[in-house]
Amino acid sequence: MTGSGLKGHDTSRIRKSLTGSSDRKDLTKGSILDKVLLFAIPLALTSMLQQLFNATDVAVVGRFASKEAMAAVGGNAPVVSLLVNFFVGLSIGANVVIARHIGAKDTGKVRQAVGTALVLAVICGLFIAVCGNIIAGPIVRLLGVPEEVAPYSVLYLRIYFAGAPFVMLYNFGAAIFRSNGNTRTPLICLFTGGILNVAANLFFVLVLGMDVDGVAIATVLSNVVSSLLLLRTLLREESVIRLHPETLRLDRGLLEQMIRIGLPAALQSTVFSISNLCVQTAINSLGSDVMAASSAAFNIEIFIFFIINAFGQTLVTFVGQNYGAGEYARCREVVRKTMIVSWCISMAASILMILSADLLMGLFTDDPAIVELGSLRIRILMYSETLNVFMDNLSGAMRGLGKSLIPALITLFGVCGTRITWVFTGFQIYHTFFSLMMVFPVSWGISAVIITIMYIKTRNKMLPVTPEAAVSAQEKE
């Protein structure tokens, strides 16, 4: 039933959801590690499944089509990120706005915010679909994609962007569920779409003889299924975030709040994507073999980043709740323990990936030259991947403390600035794949040092260790 009337058992469940009676949702009490893992694991798996869509595309065309098609699909990742991530950043604003009204027990505002978020998702998706198809050709030429790869790149982009409304619908829908503490439902819906993506890829390429167009259509279909499953669940949801169709309209006040909160994250994602786009342009200048190798390696190594990033997102919520409750010592403990767990897991995964680099590359292609180049990229990045633990975890902790501008500026100058500068200076002198890949650990190292220094200063100021200092900090707030 999707009407506005609520039966008695619905009302009681909504009241329970609003009061947060479950001790597992109270992050200010009890054991830390188990709650961190329960929160972070679904986030990491969700990101991994999203990446699996593109990884499957690359693997299928690499094994059963051509290296040109493989290079086109993988090389499009920064272009897709540039257009999509900006609007996905806005979904963070939707998450925060809905969560605030849930905390305030304002059921009416929650309903209006859910409706506003979904309408905003469709508008953003339609904008990407139209603009993406218009600029697909020009942007491929701007990136200097090799002539033999360019037609494949344009075709893939146009098909992918045509399905952008469903990509946005899924991401905003997932943000709605997470605002209510639910990270499992988006994961289940995405897993269902992922199974379809793998099956459709093989069917279109092996049975119908398609290549880039086949894997692009398969990705769009999987996004359609994931988003519609999430929407269907929202319509049947028994908690406060249940979608009521009559609320599907833009509320000006709520929309302004979502944009004001989500825009900084969106701009940071965009700038980050621009720097990666510059690196991709440099990769393109090294030829189709390097493009294919780099795209395959990226689809392997990115899974470790998702693990690290999930812990960073977890710290945003954990530190935010505990800081709001005045639990300053627990904030410090949460950051310390999460950093240790994240570092250990990422180190173990990095070692495993280094040892199995050739084997993993073999899943994407049997071309020896491409396997060798891809393995080189994996080893260079994996030896330094744990630097991202400091970047993502400490950035998450600072955002939880309300200091979101600092990590954004560090990312802008430490990561993006370093990469763009190297592409237009050092890489022009040492025009090799190795020299280009070294920009990743260098930019991570610079940013890790800066963010660590800034976190320590912020922690000492905002997370005092003595009761007297704590009272003083609260008075300043």
Tab-separated table of N, CA, C and O in Angstrom, residues 420-432 435-436:
chain	number	residue	atom	x	y	z
A	420	ILE	N	48.296	16.911	-11.879
A	420	ILE	CA	48.213	17.782	-13.054
A	420	ILE	C	49.580	18.402	-13.352
A	420	ILE	O	50.007	18.480	-14.515
A	421	THR	N	50.277	18.829	-12.300
A	421	THR	CA	51.608	19.420	-12.491
A	421	THR	C	52.567	18.425	-13.123
A	421	THR	O	53.311	18.763	-14.057
A	422	TRP	N	52.546	17.180	-12.649
A	422	TRP	CA	53.469	16.172	-13.177
A	422	TRP	C	53.157	15.833	-14.636
A	422	TRP	O	54.072	15.673	-15.466
A	423	VAL	N	51.880	15.739	-14.972
A	423	VAL	CA	51.503	15.405	-16.347
A	423	VAL	C	52.046	16.434	-17.331
A	423	VAL	O	52.517	16.092	-18.425
A	424	PHE	N	52.021	17.705	-16.924
A	424	PHE	CA	52.447	18.762	-17.843
A	424	PHE	C	53.910	19.176	-17.688
A	424	PHE	O	54.379	20.058	-18.396
A	425	THR	N	54.622	18.531	-16.745
A	425	THR	CA	56.045	18.861	-16.578
A	425	THR	C	56.911	17.609	-16.681
A	425	THR	O	57.483	17.315	-17.735
A	426	GLY	N	57.017	16.877	-15.588
A	426	GLY	CA	57.897	15.709	-15.552
A	426	GLY	C	57.592	14.663	-16.604
A	426	GLY	O	58.507	14.100	-17.227
A	427	PHE	N	56.315	14.400	-16.817
A	427	PHE	CA	55.938	13.371	-17.789
A	427	PHE	C	56.332	13.770	-19.209
A	427	PHE	O	56.602	12.904	-20.052
A	428	GLN	N	56.355	15.062	-19.489
A	428	GLN	CA	56.759	15.526	-20.816
A	428	GLN	C	58.241	15.253	-21.066
A	428	GLN	O	58.664	15.088	-22.211
A	429	ILE	N	59.023	15.179	-19.977
A	429	ILE	CA	60.458	14.884	-20.095
A	429	ILE	C	60.705	13.385	-20.078
A	429	ILE	O	61.437	12.849	-20.915
A	430	TYR	N	60.098	12.703	-19.107
A	430	TYR	CA	60.230	11.240	-18.983
A	430	TYR	C	58.921	10.603	-19.445
A	430	TYR	O	58.061	10.252	-18.641
A	431	HIS	N	58.788	10.484	-20.752
A	431	HIS	CA	57.521	10.067	-21.361
A	431	HIS	C	57.388	8.544	-21.348
A	431	HIS	O	57.423	7.871	-22.379
A	432	THR	N	57.234	7.985	-20.130
A	432	THR	CA	57.108	6.540	-19.987
A	432	THR	C	55.931	6.213	-19.083
A	432	THR	O	55.485	7.043	-18.275
A	435	SER	N	57.003	6.381	-15.283
A	435	SER	CA	57.067	7.725	-14.697
A	435	SER	C	55.678	8.292	-14.459
A	435	SER	O	55.444	9.016	-13.483
A	436	LEU	N	54.733	7.961	-15.321
A	436	LEU	CA	53.367	8.445	-15.146
A	436	LEU	C	52.704	7.785	-13.943
A	436	LEU	O	52.013	8.440	-13.152
